[in-house]
PDB file of C-alpha atoms and ligand atoms in Angstrom:
ATOM      1  CA  MET A   1      20.468 -42.280 -18.950  1.00 49.00           C
ATOM      2  CA  THR A   2      23.885 -42.381 -20.672  1.00 63.00           C
ATOM      3  CA  VAL A   3      23.191 -40.876 -24.099  1.00 91.00           C
ATOM      4  CA  LEU A   4      25.982 -38.493 -24.056  1.00 98.00           C
ATOM      5  CA  THR A   5      28.787 -40.908 -22.747  1.00 97.00           C
ATOM      6  CA  GLY A   6      32.149 -40.296 -23.827  1.00 97.00           C
ATOM      7  CA  ARG A   7      30.856 -36.648 -25.114  1.00 98.00           C
ATOM      8  CA  THR A   8      31.962 -33.197 -23.640  1.00 98.00           C
ATOM      9  CA  ALA A   9      30.529 -29.923 -23.291  1.00 99.00           C
ATOM     10  CA  LEU A  10      30.706 -26.292 -22.254  1.00 99.00           C
ATOM     11  CA  VAL A  11      27.747 -24.529 -20.935  1.00 99.00           C
ATOM     12  CA  THR A  12      28.378 -20.833 -20.500  1.00 99.00           C
ATOM     13  CA  GLY A  13      26.420 -19.175 -17.417  1.00 98.00           C
ATOM     14  CA  ALA A  14      26.056 -22.760 -15.774  1.00 99.00           C
ATOM     15  CA  SER A  15      26.590 -21.659 -12.378  1.00 98.00           C
ATOM     16  CA  ARG A  16      22.940 -20.676 -11.808  1.00 98.00           C
ATOM     17  CA  GLY A  17      19.730 -20.856 -13.219  1.00 98.00           C
ATOM     18  CA  ILE A  18      18.951 -22.513 -16.425  1.00 98.00           C
ATOM     19  CA  GLY A  19      22.645 -22.959 -17.529  1.00 99.00           C
ATOM     20  CA  ARG A  20      22.798 -24.684 -14.423  1.00 99.00           C
ATOM     21  CA  ALA A  21      20.025 -27.321 -15.237  1.00 99.00           C
ATOM     22  CA  ILE A  22      21.459 -27.680 -18.528  1.00 99.00           C
ATOM     23  CA  ALA A  23      24.890 -28.463 -17.107  1.00 99.00           C
ATOM     24  CA  GLU A  24      23.249 -31.023 -14.662  1.00 98.00           C
ATOM     25  CA  ARG A  25      21.047 -32.554 -17.551  1.00 98.00           C
ATOM     26  CA  LEU A  26      24.145 -33.124 -19.816  1.00 98.00           C
ATOM     27  CA  ALA A  27      26.423 -34.728 -17.306  1.00 98.00           C
ATOM     28  CA  ALA A  28      23.539 -36.848 -15.859  1.00 98.00           C
ATOM     29  CA  ASP A  29      23.383 -38.046 -19.761  1.00 98.00           C
ATOM     30  CA  GLY A  30      26.839 -39.115 -19.435  1.00 98.00           C
ATOM     31  CA  ALA A  31      28.952 -35.715 -20.704  1.00 98.00           C
ATOM     32  CA  LEU A  32      31.935 -34.219 -18.921  1.00 98.00           C
ATOM     33  CA  VAL A  33      30.646 -30.707 -18.326  1.00 99.00           C
ATOM     34  CA  ALA A  34      32.504 -27.477 -18.322  1.00 99.00           C
ATOM     35  CA  VAL A  35      30.731 -25.229 -15.874  1.00 99.00           C
ATOM     36  CA  HIS A  36      31.384 -21.678 -17.184  1.00 98.00           C
ATOM     37  CA  TYR A  37      30.659 -18.694 -14.918  1.00 98.00           C
ATOM     38  CA  GLY A  38      31.418 -15.048 -14.535  1.00 98.00           C
ATOM     39  CA  SER A  39      31.851 -13.835 -11.044  1.00 98.00           C
ATOM     40  CA  ASN A  40      29.908 -16.148  -8.656  1.00 98.00           C
ATOM     41  CA  GLU A  41      32.665 -18.988  -8.030  1.00 98.00           C
ATOM     42  CA  THR A  42      30.569 -20.408  -4.940  1.00 98.00           C
ATOM     43  CA  ALA A  43      27.849 -21.058  -7.302  1.00 98.00           C
ATOM     44  CA  ALA A  44      29.844 -22.534  -9.921  1.00 98.00           C
ATOM     45  CA  ARG A  45      31.528 -24.837  -7.420  1.00 98.00           C
ATOM     46  CA  ALA A  46      27.754 -25.737  -6.149  1.00 98.00           C
ATOM     47  CA  THR A  47      26.975 -26.728  -9.856  1.00 98.00           C
ATOM     48  CA  VAL A  48      30.113 -28.860 -10.012  1.00 99.00           C
ATOM     49  CA  ALA A  49      29.881 -30.515  -6.766  1.00 98.00           C
ATOM     50  CA  ALA A  50      26.059 -31.427  -7.734  1.00 98.00           C
ATOM     51  CA  ILE A  51      26.892 -33.016 -10.838  1.00 98.00           C
ATOM     52  CA  GLU A  52      29.802 -34.916  -8.867  1.00 98.00           C
ATOM     53  CA  GLN A  53      27.238 -36.160  -6.360  1.00 98.00           C
ATOM     54  CA  ALA A  54      24.811 -37.325  -8.981  1.00 98.00           C
ATOM     55  CA  GLY A  55      27.833 -39.525 -10.082  1.00 98.00           C
ATOM     56  CA  GLY A  56      28.763 -36.760 -13.074  1.00 98.00           C
ATOM     57  CA  GLN A  57      31.857 -35.361 -14.228  1.00 98.00           C
ATOM     58  CA  ALA A  58      32.280 -31.541 -14.462  1.00 98.00           C
ATOM     59  CA  PHE A  59      34.873 -28.791 -13.795  1.00 98.00           C
ATOM     60  CA  ALA A  60      34.439 -24.785 -13.658  1.00 98.00           C
ATOM     61  CA  VAL A  61      35.939 -22.346 -15.807  1.00 98.00           C
ATOM     62  CA  ARG A  62      35.641 -18.514 -15.191  1.00 98.00           C
ATOM     63  CA  ALA A  63      35.578 -15.651 -17.802  1.00 98.00           C
ATOM     64  CA  ASP A  64      33.866 -12.485 -17.448  1.00 98.00           C
ATOM     65  CA  LEU A  65      32.079 -12.318 -20.798  1.00 98.00           C
ATOM     66  CA  ALA A  66      31.860  -8.603 -21.174  1.00 98.00           C
ATOM     67  CA  GLU A  67      35.756  -8.664 -21.899  1.00 98.00           C
ATOM     68  CA  THR A  68      36.855 -10.070 -24.879  1.00 96.00           C
ATOM     69  CA  ALA A  69      40.271 -10.720 -23.354  1.00 96.00           C
ATOM     70  CA  GLU A  70      38.762 -13.431 -20.987  1.00 98.00           C
ATOM     71  CA  LEU A  71      37.814 -15.699 -23.393  1.00 98.00           C
ATOM     72  CA  ALA A  72      41.567 -16.736 -23.794  1.00 97.00           C
ATOM     73  CA  ALA A  73      41.203 -17.557 -19.955  1.00 96.00           C
ATOM     74  CA  LEU A  74      37.876 -19.308 -20.570  1.00 98.00           C
ATOM     75  CA  PHE A  75      39.488 -21.546 -23.191  1.00 98.00           C
ATOM     76  CA  ALA A  76      42.752 -22.137 -21.175  1.00 98.00           C
ATOM     77  CA  GLY A  77      40.643 -23.268 -18.822  1.00 98.00           C
ATOM     78  CA  LEU A  78      38.486 -25.681 -21.073  1.00 98.00           C
ATOM     79  CA  ARG A  79      41.487 -26.917 -22.725  1.00 98.00           C
ATOM     80  CA  ASP A  80      42.949 -28.026 -19.218  1.00 98.00           C
ATOM     81  CA  GLY A  81      39.554 -29.651 -18.181  1.00 98.00           C
ATOM     82  CA  LEU A  82      39.217 -31.391 -21.447  1.00 98.00           C
ATOM     83  CA  ALA A  83      42.837 -32.814 -21.279  1.00 97.00           C
ATOM     84  CA  GLY A  84      43.458 -33.321 -25.102  1.00 97.00           C
ATOM     85  CA  ARG A  85      39.615 -34.404 -25.508  1.00 98.00           C
ATOM     86  CA  PRO A  86      37.637 -32.581 -28.403  1.00 98.00           C
ATOM     87  CA  LEU A  87      34.611 -30.474 -27.396  1.00 98.00           C
ATOM     88  CA  ASP A  88      31.178 -32.135 -28.343  1.00 98.00           C
ATOM     89  CA  ILE A  89      28.719 -29.814 -27.379  1.00 99.00           C
ATOM     90  CA  LEU A  90      28.757 -25.863 -27.114  1.00 99.00           C
ATOM     91  CA  VAL A  91      25.666 -24.262 -25.139  1.00 99.00           C
ATOM     92  CA  ASN A  92      25.773 -20.650 -25.145  1.00 99.00           C
ATOM     93  CA  ASN A  93      23.523 -19.850 -22.426  1.00 98.00           C
ATOM     94  CA  ALA A  94      25.064 -16.794 -20.391  1.00 98.00           C
ATOM     95  CA  ALA A  95      23.388 -13.379 -20.751  1.00 98.00           C
ATOM     96  CA  VAL A  96      22.204 -10.469 -19.061  1.00 98.00           C
ATOM     97  CA  ILE A  97      19.005  -8.606 -18.621  1.00 97.00           C
ATOM     98  CA  ASP A  98      18.813  -4.865 -18.192  1.00 97.00           C
ATOM     99  CA  TYR A  99      15.359  -3.689 -17.340  1.00 96.00           C
ATOM    100  CA  THR A 100      16.222  -0.120 -18.028  1.00 97.00           C
ATOM    101  CA  GLY A 101      17.351  -0.637 -21.345  1.00 98.00           C
ATOM    102  CA  THR A 102      14.209   1.038 -22.798  1.00 98.00           C
ATOM    103  CA  ILE A 103      14.041   3.339 -25.623  1.00 98.00           C
ATOM    104  CA  GLU A 104      13.777   6.071 -22.920  1.00 98.00           C
ATOM    105  CA  GLY A 105      16.454   4.832 -20.749  1.00 98.00           C
ATOM    106  CA  ALA A 106      18.989   2.998 -22.952  1.00 98.00           C
ATOM    107  CA  THR A 107      22.419   4.347 -22.741  1.00 98.00           C
ATOM    108  CA  PRO A 108      25.540   3.599 -25.221  1.00 98.00           C
ATOM    109  CA  GLU A 109      27.467   2.404 -22.210  1.00 98.00           C
ATOM    110  CA  ALA A 110      24.771   0.063 -21.091  1.00 98.00           C
ATOM    111  CA  PHE A 111      23.914  -0.924 -24.682  1.00 98.00           C
ATOM    112  CA  ASP A 112      27.812  -2.058 -25.352  1.00 98.00           C
ATOM    113  CA  ARG A 113      27.915  -3.745 -22.376  1.00 98.00           C
ATOM    114  CA  LEU A 114      24.547  -6.263 -22.866  1.00 98.00           C
ATOM    115  CA  PHE A 115      25.530  -6.823 -26.450  1.00 98.00           C
ATOM    116  CA  ALA A 116      29.266  -7.785 -25.305  1.00 98.00           C
ATOM    117  CA  VAL A 117      27.811 -10.316 -22.981  1.00 98.00           C
ATOM    118  CA  ASN A 118      24.816 -11.666 -24.907  1.00 98.00           C
ATOM    119  CA  VAL A 119      25.890 -11.378 -28.500  1.00 98.00           C
ATOM    120  CA  ARG A 120      29.559 -10.819 -29.231  1.00 98.00           C
ATOM    121  CA  ALA A 121      30.821 -13.232 -26.452  1.00 98.00           C
ATOM    122  CA  PRO A 122      28.756 -16.125 -28.251  1.00 98.00           C
ATOM    123  CA  LEU A 123      30.101 -15.319 -31.383  1.00 98.00           C
ATOM    124  CA  PHE A 124      33.768 -15.276 -30.513  1.00 98.00           C
ATOM    125  CA  ILE A 125      33.154 -18.280 -28.466  1.00 98.00           C
ATOM    126  CA  VAL A 126      31.972 -20.170 -31.114  1.00 98.00           C
ATOM    127  CA  GLN A 127      34.679 -18.811 -33.287  1.00 98.00           C
ATOM    128  CA  ARG A 128      37.120 -20.476 -30.832  1.00 98.00           C
ATOM    129  CA  ALA A 129      35.098 -23.215 -30.036  1.00 98.00           C
ATOM    130  CA  LEU A 130      34.971 -24.643 -33.851  1.00 98.00           C
ATOM    131  CA  GLN A 131      38.727 -25.126 -33.570  1.00 98.00           C
ATOM    132  CA  LEU A 132      37.833 -28.053 -30.840  1.00 98.00           C
ATOM    133  CA  MET A 133      34.936 -29.121 -31.965  1.00 98.00           C
ATOM    134  CA  PRO A 134      34.612 -32.355 -34.365  1.00 98.00           C
ATOM    135  CA  ASP A 135      32.494 -32.927 -37.372  1.00 98.00           C
ATOM    136  CA  GLY A 136      28.910 -33.971 -36.104  1.00 98.00           C
ATOM    137  CA  SER A 137      29.039 -31.822 -32.764  1.00 98.00           C
ATOM    138  CA  ARG A 138      26.314 -29.658 -31.683  1.00 98.00           C
ATOM    139  CA  ILE A 139      25.728 -26.028 -30.908  1.00 99.00           C
ATOM    140  CA  VAL A 140      22.626 -24.886 -28.976  1.00 99.00           C
ATOM    141  CA  ASN A 141      22.154 -20.816 -28.317  1.00 99.00           C
ATOM    142  CA  VAL A 142      19.629 -19.972 -25.399  1.00 99.00           C
ATOM    143  CA  SER A 143      17.729 -17.035 -26.968  1.00 98.00           C
ATOM    144  CA  SER A 144      14.356 -15.823 -25.643  1.00 98.00           C
ATOM    145  CA  GLY A 145      10.549 -15.469 -26.384  1.00 97.00           C
ATOM    146  CA  VAL A 146      11.116 -11.818 -26.357  1.00 97.00           C
ATOM    147  CA  THR A 147      12.340 -12.220 -30.229  1.00 97.00           C
ATOM    148  CA  TRP A 148       8.380 -12.746 -30.909  1.00 97.00           C
ATOM    149  CA  PHE A 149       6.673 -10.883 -28.180  1.00 95.00           C
ATOM    150  CA  ALA A 150       7.285  -6.950 -27.514  1.00 96.00           C
ATOM    151  CA  THR A 151       8.956  -5.954 -24.037  1.00 96.00           C
ATOM    152  CA  PRO A 152       9.741  -2.649 -23.076  1.00 97.00           C
ATOM    153  CA  ASP A 153      13.654  -3.375 -22.327  1.00 98.00           C
ATOM    154  CA  VAL A 154      14.296  -3.300 -26.128  1.00 98.00           C
ATOM    155  CA  VAL A 155      18.052  -3.577 -26.011  1.00 98.00           C
ATOM    156  CA  TYR A 156      17.460  -6.876 -24.232  1.00 98.00           C
ATOM    157  CA  GLY A 157      15.213  -8.082 -27.218  1.00 98.00           C
ATOM    158  CA  MET A 158      17.553  -6.610 -29.714  1.00 98.00           C
ATOM    159  CA  SER A 159      20.483  -8.751 -28.507  1.00 98.00           C
ATOM    160  CA  LYS A 160      18.549 -11.848 -28.298  1.00 98.00           C
ATOM    161  CA  GLY A 161      17.088 -11.209 -32.002  1.00 98.00           C
ATOM    162  CA  ALA A 162      20.851 -11.187 -33.043  1.00 98.00           C
ATOM    163  CA  LEU A 163      21.428 -14.501 -31.307  1.00 98.00           C
ATOM    164  CA  ASN A 164      18.710 -15.876 -33.464  1.00 98.00           C
ATOM    165  CA  VAL A 165      20.507 -14.672 -36.350  1.00 98.00           C
ATOM    166  CA  LEU A 166      23.789 -16.141 -35.350  1.00 98.00           C
ATOM    167  CA  THR A 167      21.947 -19.436 -35.066  1.00 98.00           C
ATOM    168  CA  ARG A 168      20.754 -19.587 -38.539  1.00 98.00           C
ATOM    169  CA  SER A 169      24.147 -18.262 -40.102  1.00 98.00           C
ATOM    170  CA  LEU A 170      26.002 -20.872 -38.369  1.00 98.00           C
ATOM    171  CA  ALA A 171      23.592 -23.672 -38.996  1.00 98.00           C
ATOM    172  CA  HIS A 172      23.935 -22.843 -42.872  1.00 98.00           C
ATOM    173  CA  THR A 173      27.749 -22.651 -42.740  1.00 98.00           C
ATOM    174  CA  GLN A 174      28.613 -25.492 -40.236  1.00 98.00           C
ATOM    175  CA  GLY A 175      26.068 -28.098 -42.036  1.00 98.00           C
ATOM    176  CA  LYS A 176      28.923 -29.226 -44.474  1.00 98.00           C
ATOM    177  CA  ARG A 177      30.722 -30.511 -41.204  1.00 98.00           C
ATOM    178  CA  GLY A 178      27.519 -32.093 -39.701  1.00 98.00           C
ATOM    179  CA  ILE A 179      27.486 -29.464 -36.630  1.00 98.00           C
ATOM    180  CA  THR A 180      23.774 -28.783 -35.553  1.00 98.00           C
ATOM    181  CA  VAL A 181      23.063 -25.259 -34.584  1.00 98.00           C
ATOM    182  CA  ASN A 182      19.627 -24.709 -32.793  1.00 98.00           C
ATOM    183  CA  THR A 183      17.963 -21.922 -30.767  1.00 98.00           C
ATOM    184  CA  VAL A 184      15.986 -22.833 -27.339  1.00 98.00           C
ATOM    185  CA  SER A 185      13.955 -20.008 -26.674  1.00 98.00           C
ATOM    186  CA  PRO A 186      12.608 -20.315 -23.001  1.00 98.00           C
ATOM    187  CA  GLY A 187       9.751 -18.494 -21.885  1.00 97.00           C
ATOM    188  CA  ILE A 188       9.151 -17.086 -18.530  1.00 96.00           C
ATOM    189  CA  THR A 189      11.369 -19.327 -16.110  1.00 97.00           C
ATOM    190  CA  GLU A 190      11.876 -19.027 -12.295  1.00 96.00           C
ATOM    191  CA  THR A 191      15.900 -17.994 -12.092  1.00 97.00           C
ATOM    192  CA  ASP A 192      17.818 -15.203 -10.334  1.00 95.00           C
ATOM    193  CA  MET A 193      16.910 -13.244 -13.773  1.00 94.00           C
ATOM    194  CA  ASN A 194      13.272 -13.136 -12.891  1.00 91.00           C
ATOM    195  CA  THR A 195      13.239 -12.841  -8.931  1.00 91.00           C
ATOM    196  CA  TRP A 196       9.830 -10.998  -9.157  1.00 90.00           C
ATOM    197  CA  LEU A 197       8.263 -14.219  -9.790  1.00 91.00           C
ATOM    198  CA  ALA A 198       9.062 -15.864  -6.468  1.00 88.00           C
ATOM    199  CA  GLU A 199       8.511 -12.692  -4.660  1.00 92.00           C
ATOM    200  CA  SER A 200       5.168 -12.083  -5.939  1.00 92.00           C
ATOM    201  CA  PRO A 201       2.328 -14.622  -5.968  1.00 92.00           C
ATOM    202  CA  GLU A 202       0.335 -12.190  -7.961  1.00 94.00           C
ATOM    203  CA  ALA A 203       2.702 -11.801 -10.483  1.00 92.00           C
ATOM    204  CA  ALA A 204       3.252 -15.431 -10.632  1.00 93.00           C
ATOM    205  CA  ARG A 205      -0.430 -15.942 -11.384  1.00 94.00           C
ATOM    206  CA  GLY A 206      -0.643 -13.275 -13.917  1.00 93.00           C
ATOM    207  CA  VAL A 207       2.071 -15.194 -15.659  1.00 94.00           C
ATOM    208  CA  ALA A 208       0.028 -18.847 -15.112  1.00 95.00           C
ATOM    209  CA  ASN A 209      -2.683 -17.246 -16.995  1.00 94.00           C
ATOM    210  CA  MET A 210      -1.076 -16.489 -19.833  1.00 94.00           C
ATOM    211  CA  VAL A 211       0.709 -19.974 -20.186  1.00 96.00           C
ATOM    212  CA  ALA A 212      -1.403 -22.569 -21.676  1.00 96.00           C
ATOM    213  CA  LEU A 213      -0.107 -25.256 -19.155  1.00 97.00           C
ATOM    214  CA  GLY A 214      -1.020 -22.834 -16.541  1.00 96.00           C
ATOM    215  CA  ARG A 215       2.392 -21.991 -14.577  1.00 96.00           C
ATOM    216  CA  HIS A 216       5.722 -20.353 -15.372  1.00 96.00           C
ATOM    217  CA  GLY A 217       8.857 -22.692 -16.338  1.00 97.00           C
ATOM    218  CA  GLN A 218      11.505 -24.109 -14.324  1.00 97.00           C
ATOM    219  CA  PRO A 219      15.112 -24.546 -15.370  1.00 98.00           C
ATOM    220  CA  ALA A 220      14.729 -28.029 -15.798  1.00 98.00           C
ATOM    221  CA  ASP A 221      12.059 -27.839 -18.248  1.00 98.00           C
ATOM    222  CA  ILE A 222      14.549 -25.812 -20.746  1.00 98.00           C
ATOM    223  CA  ALA A 223      17.491 -28.026 -20.138  1.00 98.00           C
ATOM    224  CA  ASP A 224      15.291 -31.119 -20.981  1.00 98.00           C
ATOM    225  CA  ALA A 225      14.856 -29.055 -24.647  1.00 98.00           C
ATOM    226  CA  VAL A 226      18.728 -28.545 -24.652  1.00 98.00           C
ATOM    227  CA  ALA A 227      19.423 -31.916 -24.209  1.00 98.00           C
ATOM    228  CA  PHE A 228      17.353 -33.191 -27.259  1.00 98.00           C
ATOM    229  CA  PHE A 229      19.281 -31.196 -29.464  1.00 98.00           C
ATOM    230  CA  ALA A 230      22.610 -31.910 -27.897  1.00 98.00           C
ATOM    231  CA  SER A 231      21.674 -35.860 -28.081  1.00 97.00           C
ATOM    232  CA  ASP A 232      21.920 -38.252 -31.415  1.00 96.00           C
ATOM    233  CA  ASP A 233      18.218 -38.043 -31.501  1.00 96.00           C
ATOM    234  CA  GLY A 234      18.506 -34.140 -32.514  1.00 97.00           C
ATOM    235  CA  ARG A 235      20.669 -35.201 -35.438  1.00 96.00           C
ATOM    236  CA  TRP A 236      18.388 -33.912 -38.224  1.00 98.00           C
ATOM    237  CA  VAL A 237      17.290 -30.694 -36.686  1.00 98.00           C
ATOM    238  CA  THR A 238      19.549 -27.424 -37.667  1.00 98.00           C
ATOM    239  CA  GLY A 239      18.828 -24.037 -37.888  1.00 98.00           C
ATOM    240  CA  GLN A 240      15.889 -23.933 -35.809  1.00 98.00           C
ATOM    241  CA  THR A 241      14.233 -22.216 -32.819  1.00 98.00           C
ATOM    242  CA  LEU A 242      12.225 -24.228 -30.441  1.00 98.00           C
ATOM    243  CA  GLU A 243       9.869 -22.320 -27.979  1.00 98.00           C
ATOM    244  CA  VAL A 244      10.057 -24.123 -24.739  1.00 98.00           C
ATOM    245  CA  ASN A 245       7.498 -21.959 -22.818  1.00 98.00           C
ATOM    246  CA  GLY A 246       4.507 -24.323 -21.853  1.00 98.00           C
ATOM    247  CA  GLY A 247       2.207 -22.627 -24.594  1.00 98.00           C
ATOM    248  CA  LEU A 248       2.947 -18.968 -23.760  1.00 97.00           C
ATOM    249  CA  TRP A 249       0.007 -16.330 -25.209  1.00 95.00           C
ATOM    250  CA  LEU A 250      -1.338 -19.151 -27.522  1.00 95.00           C
ATOM    251  CA  GLY A 251      -4.428 -17.260 -27.486  1.00 91.00           C
ATOM    252  CA  PRO A 252      -6.887 -15.191 -25.118  1.00 84.00           C
ATOM    253  CA  PRO A 253      -7.343 -16.838 -21.531  1.00 77.00           C
ATOM    254  CA  THR A 254     -10.058 -19.399 -21.472  1.00 74.00           C
ATOM    255  CA  PRO A 255     -12.626 -19.189 -18.877  1.00 72.00           C
TER     256      PRO A 255
HETATM  257  N1  LIG B   1      14.882 -16.799 -16.878  1.00 77.42           N
HETATM  258  C1  LIG B   1      14.106 -16.301 -17.812  1.00 77.42           C
HETATM  259  O1  LIG B   1      12.785 -16.099 -17.547  1.00 77.42           O
HETATM  260  C2  LIG B   1      14.565 -16.461 -19.255  1.00 77.42           C
HETATM  261  C3  LIG B   1      13.565 -16.331 -20.208  1.00 77.42           C
HETATM  262  C4  LIG B   1      14.036 -16.340 -21.746  1.00 77.42           C
HETATM  263  C5  LIG B   1      15.598 -16.464 -21.717  1.00 77.42           C
HETATM  264  N2  LIG B   1      16.473 -16.407 -20.862  1.00 77.42           N
HETATM  265  C6  LIG B   1      17.545 -16.887 -21.245  1.00 77.42           C
HETATM  266  O2  LIG B   1      18.058 -17.929 -20.391  1.00 77.42           O
HETATM  267  C7  LIG B   1      19.612 -17.887 -20.088  1.00 77.42           C
HETATM  268  C8  LIG B   1      19.778 -18.215 -18.921  1.00 77.42           C
HETATM  269  O3  LIG B   1      19.053 -17.070 -18.015  1.00 77.42           O
HETATM  270  P1  LIG B   1      18.761 -17.223 -16.346  1.00 77.42           P
HETATM  271  O4  LIG B   1      17.432 -16.784 -16.239  1.00 77.42           O
HETATM  272  O5  LIG B   1      19.119 -18.633 -15.937  1.00 77.42           O
HETATM  273  O6  LIG B   1      19.802 -16.177 -15.626  1.00 77.42           O
HETATM  274  P2  LIG B   1      20.603 -16.196 -14.525  1.00 77.42           P
HETATM  275  O7  LIG B   1      19.761 -17.057 -13.216  1.00 77.42           O
HETATM  276  O8  LIG B   1      20.816 -14.556 -14.148  1.00 77.42           O
HETATM  277  O9  LIG B   1      21.925 -16.679 -14.544  1.00 77.42           O
HETATM  278  C9  LIG B   1      23.066 -15.959 -15.470  1.00 77.42           C
HETATM  279  C10 LIG B   1      24.363 -16.916 -15.886  1.00 77.42           C
HETATM  280  O10 LIG B   1      24.905 -16.130 -16.729  1.00 77.42           O
HETATM  281  C11 LIG B   1      26.197 -16.044 -16.231  1.00 77.42           C
HETATM  282  N3  LIG B   1      26.694 -14.597 -16.736  1.00 77.42           N
HETATM  283  C12 LIG B   1      25.978 -13.291 -16.394  1.00 77.42           C
HETATM  284  N4  LIG B   1      26.763 -12.238 -16.790  1.00 77.42           N
HETATM  285  C13 LIG B   1      27.883 -12.796 -17.147  1.00 77.42           C
HETATM  286  C14 LIG B   1      29.176 -12.114 -17.522  1.00 77.42           C
HETATM  287  N5  LIG B   1      29.325 -10.747 -17.659  1.00 77.42           N
HETATM  288  N6  LIG B   1      30.270 -13.118 -17.848  1.00 77.42           N
HETATM  289  C15 LIG B   1      30.043 -14.529 -17.676  1.00 77.42           C
HETATM  290  N7  LIG B   1      28.927 -14.923 -17.095  1.00 77.42           N
HETATM  291  C16 LIG B   1      28.161 -13.957 -16.984  1.00 77.42           C
HETATM  292  C17 LIG B   1      26.029 -15.818 -14.621  1.00 77.42           C
HETATM  293  O11 LIG B   1      27.228 -16.035 -14.046  1.00 77.42           O
HETATM  294  P3  LIG B   1      27.545 -15.730 -12.422  1.00 77.42           P
HETATM  295  O12 LIG B   1      26.965 -16.932 -11.624  1.00 77.42           O
HETATM  296  O13 LIG B   1      28.814 -15.620 -12.285  1.00 77.42           O
HETATM  297  O14 LIG B   1      26.999 -14.307 -12.248  1.00 77.42           O
HETATM  298  C18 LIG B   1      25.042 -17.012 -14.546  1.00 77.42           C
HETATM  299  O15 LIG B   1      25.635 -18.404 -14.476  1.00 77.42           O
HETATM  300  C19 LIG B   1      19.968 -16.415 -20.513  1.00 77.42           C
HETATM  301  O16 LIG B   1      20.275 -16.548 -22.067  1.00 77.42           O
HETATM  302  C20 LIG B   1      18.443 -15.849 -20.973  1.00 77.42           C
HETATM  303  O17 LIG B   1      18.603 -14.567 -21.492  1.00 77.42           O
HETATM  304  C21 LIG B   1      15.911 -16.468 -19.483  1.00 77.42           C
END
C-alpha cells in the first residue's frame, strides 16, 4: 500500500509495542517515519531495521519525555531526519503506566513523573510540531479504555483522561488549518506494558471472556486504526475517540 507516499510521520514510543506497530504500518503505507524512543536504543534500531527490510524509510530519535529539556533534542533529531521536509503526521503514543498509582499508593513524585510523560510531553510536542506541520496534516493521540472503565491505578487513568481533553481542544482550534486530531483508545493489548498477558494463560483467558471477539489485542490491531486517521480516508473525522478493543465489556458474557 502506498497511501502515505511522500508523507512524513513522528511516532513517539515507537521502539516497542503499539508504537512500533504504528511506525511499521505508516512506513508500509509509504511514509518516512521518525521512530522516537526513550532509552531502549536497541529496540529503536530494531524497529528502524524492520521498516527498512520491508522496503520503508525510517530514522530513530531519542528523548526522555519525562524531561522537558529533552524535547529540544527530539526536534533537532526530527529536523535532521526530515531534512527540510514538513511533518505530516504526529502520533503521541509513548506513555508509562504505574500500577502503584492507586488512591492508597499514589505519591506526588510518581504522579508528576507519570503526568510528565503521558500529558505534559504530548502537549509540548504538539506545540513544537505544529510549526513543522502543514495545513491538512494529522495528529493522533493514543489514549486508553481506562478513560471509560474504572481501574485501581487512578493516576494512569487520569493522565489518559487529560489526553482525551487535549484531542478535543486541538481538534477545535486546529480545524481552521484542516488539521485533524483524533484519539485511538486501545483495549487490552499484548505489549511490554502488559507482560502478565503472556505470562498467565489464565489471565489471558479472563480477558478473552470480556471481549466480544474473544481475544486480547495485538499491536497491529491498534496500528491499523491509527493508519486510518493518518490517511486521506480520515479527512472528515476530527475530535473523535475510536475504541479499538475487539468489543470490550459490551455486555455480560454469553453462554
Ligand atoms: N498495552 C495496552 O494494553 C494498552 C492499553 C491501552 C492503552 N495503551 C497505550 O498505548 C500506548 C503504547 O503502549 P504500549 O503497551 O505499546 O507500551 P510499551 O510496550 O510499554 O512501550 C512504551 C513505549 O514508550 C516509550 N517510553 C516510555 N517512557 C518513556 C519516556 N520517559 N520517554 C520517552 N519514551 C518513553 C518506550 O521507549 P523505550 O523503548 O525507549 O523505553 C516505548 O517505546 C501508550 O500510550 C499506552 O498508554 C496500551
